[in-house]
Amino acid sequence: MKNKLLTAALLSVVATAATATSSSVTTTSTTGTLPSLCEFSNVTNGSMDWNETTNVFDITTPAEFTMKVRDVTSVSVTNNGELYDVDANAVADNLSGLNYSGSSATPQDNLRSLSTTGTSTFTINNFDAPQYFDVSVTHSTTPSSTFVAKSSTNYRVSHTITCTF
Amino acid sequence: MHILSALILAIIPLGVFAHTMNPASQKIYVMGASTYVKYTIENKFNVPAVFEMELLEKDLKTIFTKWQSDSKKIRLPKGTSRDVYLKIDTTEERKLYVCSKLDKVGYDESPSYTITRICAKLWLKR
């Protein structure tokens, strides 16, 4: 009986001591000065089909890529109005229009959101923090009315992705 | 309906692709008729690349031409950087964007269809 009382008393002391000394700890890190950042990865080529009836290249698979940015005010996707053949030569007939409707930018962090605007130039902004986000580029491409497609030929549109700090 | 396939957003080997330019946005007080400004361009692509400098007015569209540099075309092996000095006319106050743009990629310097461009604000204040 005496031993049981002693054991109980000791447990009580240990419990009291544990309660009295419990505390939270934190691990901290302060980053150094980091440079502005704009890089992209996971590039997947898109594809489009030529519709001779409507004289439009329609997207069948959007081009996609991932961007990692810090201290960027906007990112835009645009083009130079040229259509290229497989040898990287601009064809004589420029594009009469390229519409980026349907393109999207999705933050990988679900808590964030980005706004997108524009059709002739697709612009992404409202960056509230450094982040990763996924871009899907879809567009309809209309050559000039004088364009006649060559048979079995690859055509390409060049896109410029601009990060603005 | 005759259908031809076409590729967009070609053709750079997979991986992380980027180039960087520093400093970012800056405001400089100027007095003389011209001012030198330094930018550092880094090739973070996994292939050699050629970049070109471009100066635009604050609308990000109008080309600004009153500047000079020995390095309008910048050839960089992968993973390397270079300082570029721009001599800019400052006979009046300027609000500009200084851009570095990917021009060619690879050992054969083939045209890039996916063009990265980094633009930093530059306010030359009098």
PDB file of C-alpha atoms in Angstrom:
ATOM      1  CA  MET A   1       0.000   0.000   0.000  1.00  0.00           C
ATOM      2  CA  LYS A   2       2.828   2.324   0.915  1.00  0.00           C
ATOM      3  CA  ASN A   3       4.528   1.558  -2.417  1.00  0.00           C
ATOM      4  CA  LYS A   4       1.335   2.228  -4.370  1.00  0.00           C
ATOM      5  CA  LEU A   5       0.931   5.605  -2.714  1.00  0.00           C
ATOM      6  CA  LEU A   6       4.543   6.480  -3.471  1.00  0.00           C
ATOM      7  CA  THR A   7       4.150   5.475  -7.113  1.00  0.00           C
ATOM      8  CA  ALA A   8       0.985   7.519  -7.424  1.00  0.00           C
ATOM      9  CA  ALA A   9       2.702  10.515  -5.879  1.00  0.00           C
ATOM     10  CA  LEU A  10       5.646  10.222  -8.265  1.00  0.00           C
ATOM     11  CA  LEU A  11       3.389   9.973 -11.320  1.00  0.00           C
ATOM     12  CA  SER A  12       1.552  13.041 -10.126  1.00  0.00           C
ATOM     13  CA  VAL A  13       4.807  14.957  -9.802  1.00  0.00           C
ATOM     14  CA  VAL A  14       5.956  13.855 -13.249  1.00  0.00           C
ATOM     15  CA  ALA A  15       2.601  14.803 -14.743  1.00  0.00           C
ATOM     16  CA  THR A  16       2.667  18.166 -13.024  1.00  0.00           C
ATOM     17  CA  ALA A  17       6.223  18.802 -14.117  1.00  0.00           C
ATOM     18  CA  ALA A  18       5.415  17.848 -17.715  1.00  0.00           C
ATOM     19  CA  THR A  19       2.449  20.190 -17.771  1.00  0.00           C
ATOM     20  CA  ALA A  20       4.428  23.007 -16.236  1.00  0.00           C
ATOM     21  CA  THR A  21       7.314  22.815 -18.714  1.00  0.00           C
ATOM     22  CA  SER A  22       5.402  22.186 -21.930  1.00  0.00           C
ATOM     23  CA  SER A  23       6.088  24.813 -24.567  1.00  0.00           C
ATOM     24  CA  SER A  24       5.968  25.331 -28.291  1.00  0.00           C
ATOM     25  CA  VAL A  25       9.063  25.676 -30.414  1.00  0.00           C
ATOM     26  CA  THR A  26       9.462  27.029 -33.915  1.00  0.00           C
ATOM     27  CA  THR A  27      12.037  26.590 -36.603  1.00  0.00           C
ATOM     28  CA  THR A  28      12.656  29.733 -38.586  1.00  0.00           C
ATOM     29  CA  SER A  29      14.430  30.650 -41.769  1.00  0.00           C
ATOM     30  CA  THR A  30      14.927  34.024 -43.388  1.00  0.00           C
ATOM     31  CA  THR A  31      15.617  33.916 -47.096  1.00  0.00           C
ATOM     32  CA  GLY A  32      18.259  36.126 -48.586  1.00  0.00           C
ATOM     33  CA  THR A  33      17.500  38.612 -51.339  1.00  0.00           C
ATOM     34  CA  LEU A  34      16.122  36.503 -54.158  1.00  0.00           C
ATOM     35  CA  PRO A  35      16.117  37.676 -57.782  1.00  0.00           C
ATOM     36  CA  SER A  36      13.006  38.137 -59.852  1.00  0.00           C
ATOM     37  CA  LEU A  37      12.100  34.860 -61.456  1.00  0.00           C
ATOM     38  CA  CYS A  38      10.330  33.716 -64.575  1.00  0.00           C
ATOM     39  CA  GLU A  39      10.880  30.187 -65.815  1.00  0.00           C
ATOM     40  CA  PHE A  40       8.784  27.591 -67.518  1.00  0.00           C
ATOM     41  CA  SER A  41       8.791  23.819 -67.752  1.00  0.00           C
ATOM     42  CA  ASN A  42       6.715  20.817 -68.821  1.00  0.00           C
ATOM     43  CA  VAL A  43       6.207  22.198 -72.298  1.00  0.00           C
ATOM     44  CA  THR A  44       3.789  20.132 -74.332  1.00  0.00           C
ATOM     45  CA  ASN A  45       3.387  20.997 -77.975  1.00  0.00           C
ATOM     46  CA  GLY A  46      -0.087  21.641 -79.212  1.00  0.00           C
ATOM     47  CA  SER A  47      -1.572  20.805 -82.570  1.00  0.00           C
ATOM     48  CA  MET A  48      -4.102  22.319 -84.907  1.00  0.00           C
ATOM     49  CA  ASP A  49      -6.027  21.175 -87.943  1.00  0.00           C
ATOM     50  CA  TRP A  50      -6.456  23.040 -91.186  1.00  0.00           C
ATOM     51  CA  ASN A  51     -10.069  23.508 -92.147  1.00  0.00           C
ATOM     52  CA  GLU A  52     -10.081  24.386 -95.837  1.00  0.00           C
ATOM     53  CA  THR A  53     -13.769  25.163 -95.769  1.00  0.00           C
ATOM     54  CA  THR A  54     -13.539  27.898 -93.160  1.00  0.00           C
ATOM     55  CA  ASN A  55      -9.924  28.917 -93.927  1.00  0.00           C
ATOM     56  CA  VAL A  56      -9.000  28.540 -90.243  1.00  0.00           C
ATOM     57  CA  PHE A  57      -6.476  26.462 -88.305  1.00  0.00           C
ATOM     58  CA  ASP A  58      -8.446  25.057 -85.354  1.00  0.00           C
ATOM     59  CA  ILE A  59      -6.776  23.814 -82.175  1.00  0.00           C
ATOM     60  CA  THR A  60      -7.101  20.086 -81.626  1.00  0.00           C
ATOM     61  CA  THR A  61      -4.724  19.899 -78.644  1.00  0.00           C
ATOM     62  CA  PRO A  62      -3.787  23.017 -76.669  1.00  0.00           C
ATOM     63  CA  ALA A  63      -0.135  23.709 -76.016  1.00  0.00           C
ATOM     64  CA  GLU A  64       0.620  23.585 -72.288  1.00  0.00           C
ATOM     65  CA  PHE A  65       3.425  24.632 -69.997  1.00  0.00           C
ATOM     66  CA  THR A  66       4.089  25.376 -66.347  1.00  0.00           C
ATOM     67  CA  MET A  67       5.455  28.677 -65.090  1.00  0.00           C
ATOM     68  CA  LYS A  68       7.292  29.539 -61.881  1.00  0.00           C
ATOM     69  CA  VAL A  69       7.333  33.254 -61.128  1.00  0.00           C
ATOM     70  CA  ARG A  70       8.449  35.658 -58.433  1.00  0.00           C
ATOM     71  CA  ASP A  71       7.943  39.442 -58.440  1.00  0.00           C
ATOM     72  CA  VAL A  72       6.286  39.368 -61.846  1.00  0.00           C
ATOM     73  CA  THR A  73       3.520  41.859 -62.594  1.00  0.00           C
ATOM     74  CA  SER A  74       2.168  40.152 -65.701  1.00  0.00           C
ATOM     75  CA  VAL A  75       2.762  37.342 -68.164  1.00  0.00           C
ATOM     76  CA  SER A  76       1.460  37.604 -71.706  1.00  0.00           C
ATOM     77  CA  VAL A  77       1.291  35.266 -74.662  1.00  0.00           C
ATOM     78  CA  THR A  78       1.205  36.805 -78.108  1.00  0.00           C
ATOM     79  CA  ASN A  79       2.410  36.193 -81.637  1.00  0.00           C
ATOM     80  CA  ASN A  80       4.067  38.105 -84.436  1.00  0.00           C
ATOM     81  CA  GLY A  81       1.285  37.556 -86.971  1.00  0.00           C
ATOM     82  CA  GLU A  82       3.402  35.206 -89.053  1.00  0.00           C
ATOM     83  CA  LEU A  83       2.719  31.652 -90.168  1.00  0.00           C
ATOM     84  CA  TYR A  84       5.786  29.453 -90.672  1.00  0.00           C
ATOM     85  CA  ASP A  85       6.318  26.331 -92.704  1.00  0.00           C
ATOM     86  CA  VAL A  86       8.434  23.420 -91.546  1.00  0.00           C
ATOM     87  CA  ASP A  87      11.665  25.040 -92.738  1.00  0.00           C
ATOM     88  CA  ALA A  88      11.032  28.012 -90.447  1.00  0.00           C
ATOM     89  CA  ASN A  89      10.291  30.274 -93.363  1.00  0.00           C
ATOM     90  CA  ALA A  90       7.480  32.730 -92.899  1.00  0.00           C
ATOM     91  CA  VAL A  91       4.911  32.114 -95.586  1.00  0.00           C
ATOM     92  CA  ALA A  92       4.152  35.066 -97.794  1.00  0.00           C
ATOM     93  CA  ASP A  93       0.612  35.469 -96.498  1.00  0.00           C
ATOM     94  CA  ASN A  94       0.521  36.782 -92.947  1.00  0.00           C
ATOM     95  CA  LEU A  95      -2.112  35.779 -90.444  1.00  0.00           C
ATOM     96  CA  SER A  96      -5.196  37.918 -90.598  1.00  0.00           C
ATOM     97  CA  GLY A  97      -6.085  36.983 -87.041  1.00  0.00           C
ATOM     98  CA  LEU A  98      -5.207  34.796 -84.082  1.00  0.00           C
ATOM     99  CA  ASN A  99      -7.681  34.592 -81.224  1.00  0.00           C
ATOM    100  CA  TYR A 100      -6.572  33.225 -77.841  1.00  0.00           C
ATOM    101  CA  SER A 101     -10.119  32.716 -76.538  1.00  0.00           C
ATOM    102  CA  GLY A 102     -10.293  29.650 -74.325  1.00  0.00           C
ATOM    103  CA  SER A 103      -6.708  29.902 -73.073  1.00  0.00           C
ATOM    104  CA  SER A 104      -6.328  29.586 -69.319  1.00  0.00           C
ATOM    105  CA  ALA A 105      -3.916  29.977 -66.407  1.00  0.00           C
ATOM    106  CA  THR A 106      -4.455  27.826 -63.312  1.00  0.00           C
ATOM    107  CA  PRO A 107      -2.451  28.275 -60.091  1.00  0.00           C
ATOM    108  CA  GLN A 108      -1.156  24.984 -58.694  1.00  0.00           C
ATOM    109  CA  ASP A 109      -1.986  26.288 -55.225  1.00  0.00           C
ATOM    110  CA  ASN A 110      -5.759  26.029 -55.086  1.00  0.00           C
ATOM    111  CA  LEU A 111      -5.963  28.931 -52.624  1.00  0.00           C
ATOM    112  CA  ARG A 112      -4.817  31.386 -55.264  1.00  0.00           C
ATOM    113  CA  SER A 113      -6.475  32.786 -58.343  1.00  0.00           C
ATOM    114  CA  LEU A 114      -5.215  34.558 -61.437  1.00  0.00           C
ATOM    115  CA  SER A 115      -7.091  36.823 -63.785  1.00  0.00           C
ATOM    116  CA  THR A 116      -6.715  36.553 -67.529  1.00  0.00           C
ATOM    117  CA  THR A 117      -7.657  39.035 -70.215  1.00  0.00           C
ATOM    118  CA  GLY A 118      -7.443  39.549 -73.933  1.00  0.00           C
ATOM    119  CA  THR A 119      -7.914  37.625 -77.124  1.00  0.00           C
ATOM    120  CA  SER A 120      -5.316  38.971 -79.549  1.00  0.00           C
ATOM    121  CA  THR A 121      -2.846  38.924 -76.641  1.00  0.00           C
ATOM    122  CA  PHE A 122      -3.508  36.584 -73.723  1.00  0.00           C
ATOM    123  CA  THR A 123      -2.464  38.306 -70.486  1.00  0.00           C
ATOM    124  CA  ILE A 124      -2.195  36.792 -67.014  1.00  0.00           C
ATOM    125  CA  ASN A 125      -2.000  39.060 -63.980  1.00  0.00           C
ATOM    126  CA  ASN A 126      -3.142  39.488 -60.364  1.00  0.00           C
ATOM    127  CA  PHE A 127      -0.039  37.781 -58.987  1.00  0.00           C
ATOM    128  CA  ASP A 128      -0.307  38.100 -55.209  1.00  0.00           C
ATOM    129  CA  ALA A 129       2.685  35.883 -54.405  1.00  0.00           C
ATOM    130  CA  PRO A 130       5.473  33.825 -55.973  1.00  0.00           C
ATOM    131  CA  GLN A 131       3.889  30.720 -57.415  1.00  0.00           C
ATOM    132  CA  TYR A 132       3.628  27.918 -59.926  1.00  0.00           C
ATOM    133  CA  PHE A 133       0.811  27.950 -62.414  1.00  0.00           C
ATOM    134  CA  ASP A 134      -0.218  25.944 -65.466  1.00  0.00           C
ATOM    135  CA  VAL A 135      -0.970  27.597 -68.791  1.00  0.00           C
ATOM    136  CA  SER A 136      -3.080  26.126 -71.554  1.00  0.00           C
ATOM    137  CA  VAL A 137      -2.796  27.951 -74.876  1.00  0.00           C
ATOM    138  CA  THR A 138      -5.645  27.471 -77.257  1.00  0.00           C
ATOM    139  CA  HIS A 139      -6.464  29.665 -80.213  1.00  0.00           C
ATOM    140  CA  SER A 140      -8.028  29.847 -83.638  1.00  0.00           C
ATOM    141  CA  THR A 141      -5.686  30.958 -86.382  1.00  0.00           C
ATOM    142  CA  THR A 142      -6.935  32.622 -89.533  1.00  0.00           C
ATOM    143  CA  PRO A 143      -4.510  33.085 -92.417  1.00  0.00           C
ATOM    144  CA  SER A 144      -5.034  35.907 -94.860  1.00  0.00           C
ATOM    145  CA  SER A 145      -7.660  35.349 -97.533  1.00  0.00           C
ATOM    146  CA  THR A 146      -4.942  34.830-100.153  1.00  0.00           C
ATOM    147  CA  PHE A 147      -3.424  31.846 -98.288  1.00  0.00           C
ATOM    148  CA  VAL A 148      -3.629  28.473-100.038  1.00  0.00           C
ATOM    149  CA  ALA A 149      -2.275  25.599 -97.962  1.00  0.00           C
ATOM    150  CA  LYS A 150       0.316  23.259 -99.420  1.00  0.00           C
ATOM    151  CA  SER A 151      -0.471  19.574 -99.245  1.00  0.00           C
ATOM    152  CA  SER A 152       1.133  17.467 -96.466  1.00  0.00           C
ATOM    153  CA  THR A 153       2.974  20.406 -94.977  1.00  0.00           C
ATOM    154  CA  ASN A 154       3.551  21.331 -91.354  1.00  0.00           C
ATOM    155  CA  TYR A 155       2.680  24.888 -90.469  1.00  0.00           C
ATOM    156  CA  ARG A 156       3.597  26.587 -87.226  1.00  0.00           C
ATOM    157  CA  VAL A 157       2.710  29.668 -85.268  1.00  0.00           C
ATOM    158  CA  SER A 158       5.370  31.251 -83.053  1.00  0.00           C
ATOM    159  CA  HIS A 159       4.318  32.487 -79.623  1.00  0.00           C
ATOM    160  CA  THR A 160       6.153  35.010 -77.492  1.00  0.00           C
ATOM    161  CA  ILE A 161       5.777  34.651 -73.732  1.00  0.00           C
ATOM    162  CA  THR A 162       6.630  37.918 -72.005  1.00  0.00           C
ATOM    163  CA  CYS A 163       7.262  38.252 -68.286  1.00  0.00           C
ATOM    164  CA  THR A 164       7.062  41.844 -67.100  1.00  0.00           C
ATOM    165  CA  PHE A 165       8.655  42.895 -63.842  1.00  0.00           C
TER     166      PHE A 165
ATOM    167  CA  MET B   1     -12.565  19.072 -95.923  1.00  0.00           C
ATOM    168  CA  HIS B   2      -8.848  18.689 -96.360  1.00  0.00           C
ATOM    169  CA  ILE B   3      -6.976  18.456 -93.103  1.00  0.00           C
ATOM    170  CA  LEU B   4      -3.333  19.190 -92.470  1.00  0.00           C
ATOM    171  CA  SER B   5      -1.713  18.932 -89.118  1.00  0.00           C
ATOM    172  CA  ALA B   6       0.389  21.687 -87.758  1.00  0.00           C
ATOM    173  CA  LEU B   7       2.499  22.156 -84.715  1.00  0.00           C
ATOM    174  CA  ILE B   8       2.540  25.052 -82.364  1.00  0.00           C
ATOM    175  CA  LEU B   9       4.818  25.911 -79.509  1.00  0.00           C
ATOM    176  CA  ALA B  10       7.708  23.869 -80.777  1.00  0.00           C
ATOM    177  CA  ILE B  11      10.661  23.001 -80.206  1.00  0.00           C
ATOM    178  CA  ILE B  12      12.927  23.087 -77.244  1.00  0.00           C
ATOM    179  CA  PRO B  13      14.167  19.960 -75.456  1.00  0.00           C
ATOM    180  CA  LEU B  14      12.172  19.100 -72.360  1.00  0.00           C
ATOM    181  CA  GLY B  15      13.319  20.330 -68.962  1.00  0.00           C
ATOM    182  CA  VAL B  16      13.245  23.684 -67.226  1.00  0.00           C
ATOM    183  CA  PHE B  17      13.549  26.493 -69.708  1.00  0.00           C
ATOM    184  CA  ALA B  18      14.234  30.000 -68.764  1.00  0.00           C
ATOM    185  CA  HIS B  19      16.369  32.955 -69.027  1.00  0.00           C
ATOM    186  CA  THR B  20      16.666  35.613 -66.394  1.00  0.00           C
ATOM    187  CA  MET B  21      17.440  39.296 -66.408  1.00  0.00           C
ATOM    188  CA  ASN B  22      18.357  41.492 -63.494  1.00  0.00           C
ATOM    189  CA  PRO B  23      17.786  43.983 -62.041  1.00  0.00           C
ATOM    190  CA  ALA B  24      14.026  44.111 -62.190  1.00  0.00           C
ATOM    191  CA  SER B  25      12.094  47.383 -62.080  1.00  0.00           C
ATOM    192  CA  GLN B  26      14.257  50.383 -61.217  1.00  0.00           C
ATOM    193  CA  LYS B  27      14.204  54.166 -61.072  1.00  0.00           C
ATOM    194  CA  ILE B  28      17.394  56.118 -61.728  1.00  0.00           C
ATOM    195  CA  TYR B  29      17.929  59.861 -61.388  1.00  0.00           C
ATOM    196  CA  VAL B  30      19.890  61.189 -64.368  1.00  0.00           C
ATOM    197  CA  MET B  31      21.480  64.492 -65.298  1.00  0.00           C
ATOM    198  CA  GLY B  32      23.467  64.160 -68.527  1.00  0.00           C
ATOM    199  CA  ALA B  33      22.438  63.645 -72.127  1.00  0.00           C
ATOM    200  CA  SER B  34      22.954  59.895 -71.849  1.00  0.00           C
ATOM    201  CA  THR B  35      23.141  57.265 -69.147  1.00  0.00           C
ATOM    202  CA  TYR B  36      24.679  53.814 -68.943  1.00  0.00           C
ATOM    203  CA  VAL B  37      22.541  51.071 -67.399  1.00  0.00           C
ATOM    204  CA  LYS B  38      23.738  47.535 -66.719  1.00  0.00           C
ATOM    205  CA  TYR B  39      21.646  44.379 -67.014  1.00  0.00           C
ATOM    206  CA  THR B  40      22.723  40.809 -66.407  1.00  0.00           C
ATOM    207  CA  ILE B  41      21.309  38.170 -68.738  1.00  0.00           C
ATOM    208  CA  GLU B  42      21.539  34.485 -67.776  1.00  0.00           C
ATOM    209  CA  ASN B  43      20.867  31.534 -70.044  1.00  0.00           C
ATOM    210  CA  LYS B  44      19.061  28.893 -67.973  1.00  0.00           C
ATOM    211  CA  PHE B  45      18.080  26.810 -70.969  1.00  0.00           C
ATOM    212  CA  ASN B  46      19.805  23.474 -71.290  1.00  0.00           C
ATOM    213  CA  VAL B  47      21.229  24.459 -74.676  1.00  0.00           C
ATOM    214  CA  PRO B  48      23.203  27.460 -75.973  1.00  0.00           C
ATOM    215  CA  ALA B  49      20.994  30.386 -76.841  1.00  0.00           C
ATOM    216  CA  VAL B  50      21.118  33.772 -78.519  1.00  0.00           C
ATOM    217  CA  PHE B  51      19.237  36.661 -76.932  1.00  0.00           C
ATOM    218  CA  GLU B  52      18.562  40.119 -78.227  1.00  0.00           C
ATOM    219  CA  MET B  53      17.909  43.322 -76.342  1.00  0.00           C
ATOM    220  CA  GLU B  54      14.882  45.430 -77.111  1.00  0.00           C
ATOM    221  CA  LEU B  55      13.768  48.740 -75.592  1.00  0.00           C
ATOM    222  CA  LEU B  56      10.103  49.703 -75.609  1.00  0.00           C
ATOM    223  CA  GLU B  57       8.150  52.748 -74.554  1.00  0.00           C
ATOM    224  CA  LYS B  58       5.904  52.403 -71.501  1.00  0.00           C
ATOM    225  CA  ASP B  59       3.034  51.080 -73.651  1.00  0.00           C
ATOM    226  CA  LEU B  60       5.166  47.952 -74.129  1.00  0.00           C
ATOM    227  CA  LYS B  61       4.578  48.228 -77.877  1.00  0.00           C
ATOM    228  CA  THR B  62       6.360  51.249 -79.325  1.00  0.00           C
ATOM    229  CA  ILE B  63      10.011  50.551 -80.095  1.00  0.00           C
ATOM    230  CA  PHE B  64      12.429  52.982 -78.452  1.00  0.00           C
ATOM    231  CA  THR B  65      15.482  53.523 -80.646  1.00  0.00           C
ATOM    232  CA  LYS B  66      17.623  56.103 -78.858  1.00  0.00           C
ATOM    233  CA  TRP B  67      20.023  53.663 -77.276  1.00  0.00           C
ATOM    234  CA  GLN B  68      23.273  51.885 -78.110  1.00  0.00           C
ATOM    235  CA  SER B  69      25.017  48.765 -76.981  1.00  0.00           C
ATOM    236  CA  ASP B  70      27.903  46.599 -78.094  1.00  0.00           C
ATOM    237  CA  SER B  71      25.756  43.593 -77.240  1.00  0.00           C
ATOM    238  CA  LYS B  72      22.472  43.747 -79.126  1.00  0.00           C
ATOM    239  CA  LYS B  73      22.853  40.006 -79.864  1.00  0.00           C
ATOM    240  CA  ILE B  74      24.038  38.022 -76.878  1.00  0.00           C
ATOM    241  CA  ARG B  75      25.342  34.493 -77.418  1.00  0.00           C
ATOM    242  CA  LEU B  76      25.414  32.499 -74.195  1.00  0.00           C
ATOM    243  CA  PRO B  77      26.435  28.874 -73.634  1.00  0.00           C
ATOM    244  CA  LYS B  78      24.021  27.045 -71.360  1.00  0.00           C
ATOM    245  CA  GLY B  79      24.210  28.037 -67.725  1.00  0.00           C
ATOM    246  CA  THR B  80      26.222  31.203 -68.333  1.00  0.00           C
ATOM    247  CA  SER B  81      25.494  34.888 -67.879  1.00  0.00           C
ATOM    248  CA  ARG B  82      26.757  38.175 -69.236  1.00  0.00           C
ATOM    249  CA  ASP B  83      26.539  41.807 -68.230  1.00  0.00           C
ATOM    250  CA  VAL B  84      25.119  44.052 -70.917  1.00  0.00           C
ATOM    251  CA  TYR B  85      25.639  47.814 -70.857  1.00  0.00           C
ATOM    252  CA  LEU B  86      23.088  50.055 -72.537  1.00  0.00           C
ATOM    253  CA  LYS B  87      23.776  53.703 -73.352  1.00  0.00           C
ATOM    254  CA  ILE B  88      20.398  55.412 -73.318  1.00  0.00           C
ATOM    255  CA  ASP B  89      19.543  58.917 -74.472  1.00  0.00           C
ATOM    256  CA  THR B  90      18.386  60.940 -71.487  1.00  0.00           C
ATOM    257  CA  THR B  91      17.950  64.345 -73.041  1.00  0.00           C
ATOM    258  CA  GLU B  92      14.486  64.020 -71.597  1.00  0.00           C
ATOM    259  CA  GLU B  93      12.866  61.873 -68.933  1.00  0.00           C
ATOM    260  CA  ARG B  94      12.261  58.273 -70.040  1.00  0.00           C
ATOM    261  CA  LYS B  95       9.808  55.608 -68.933  1.00  0.00           C
ATOM    262  CA  LEU B  96      10.871  52.472 -70.716  1.00  0.00           C
ATOM    263  CA  TYR B  97      10.799  48.707 -70.668  1.00  0.00           C
ATOM    264  CA  VAL B  98      14.135  46.982 -71.214  1.00  0.00           C
ATOM    265  CA  CYS B  99      13.549  43.517 -72.654  1.00  0.00           C
ATOM    266  CA  SER B 100      15.773  40.537 -73.363  1.00  0.00           C
ATOM    267  CA  LYS B 101      14.256  38.181 -75.888  1.00  0.00           C
ATOM    268  CA  LEU B 102      15.177  34.647 -76.885  1.00  0.00           C
ATOM    269  CA  ASP B 103      16.145  34.697 -80.547  1.00  0.00           C
ATOM    270  CA  LYS B 104      17.810  31.408 -81.422  1.00  0.00           C
ATOM    271  CA  VAL B 105      18.475  28.127 -79.619  1.00  0.00           C
ATOM    272  CA  GLY B 106      20.810  25.170 -79.907  1.00  0.00           C
ATOM    273  CA  TYR B 107      24.271  24.636 -81.295  1.00  0.00           C
ATOM    274  CA  ASP B 108      23.021  25.316 -84.816  1.00  0.00           C
ATOM    275  CA  GLU B 109      21.265  28.511 -83.676  1.00  0.00           C
ATOM    276  CA  SER B 110      17.913  27.516 -85.101  1.00  0.00           C
ATOM    277  CA  PRO B 111      14.957  29.876 -84.693  1.00  0.00           C
ATOM    278  CA  SER B 112      12.925  29.418 -81.549  1.00  0.00           C
ATOM    279  CA  TYR B 113       9.182  29.122 -81.998  1.00  0.00           C
ATOM    280  CA  THR B 114       8.569  29.557 -78.302  1.00  0.00           C
ATOM    281  CA  ILE B 115      10.089  32.916 -77.535  1.00  0.00           C
ATOM    282  CA  THR B 116      10.671  33.931 -73.945  1.00  0.00           C
ATOM    283  CA  ARG B 117      10.941  37.640 -73.305  1.00  0.00           C
ATOM    284  CA  ILE B 118      11.659  39.330 -69.988  1.00  0.00           C
ATOM    285  CA  CYS B 119      10.895  43.012 -69.640  1.00  0.00           C
ATOM    286  CA  ALA B 120      11.893  45.224 -66.720  1.00  0.00           C
ATOM    287  CA  LYS B 121      10.632  48.752 -66.090  1.00  0.00           C
ATOM    288  CA  LEU B 122      13.261  51.483 -66.284  1.00  0.00           C
ATOM    289  CA  TRP B 123      12.393  55.013 -65.220  1.00  0.00           C
ATOM    290  CA  LEU B 124      15.132  57.507 -66.029  1.00  0.00           C
ATOM    291  CA  LYS B 125      14.001  60.474 -64.009  1.00  0.00           C
ATOM    292  CA  ARG B 126      15.318  64.018 -64.400  1.00  0.00           C
TER     293      ARG B 126
END
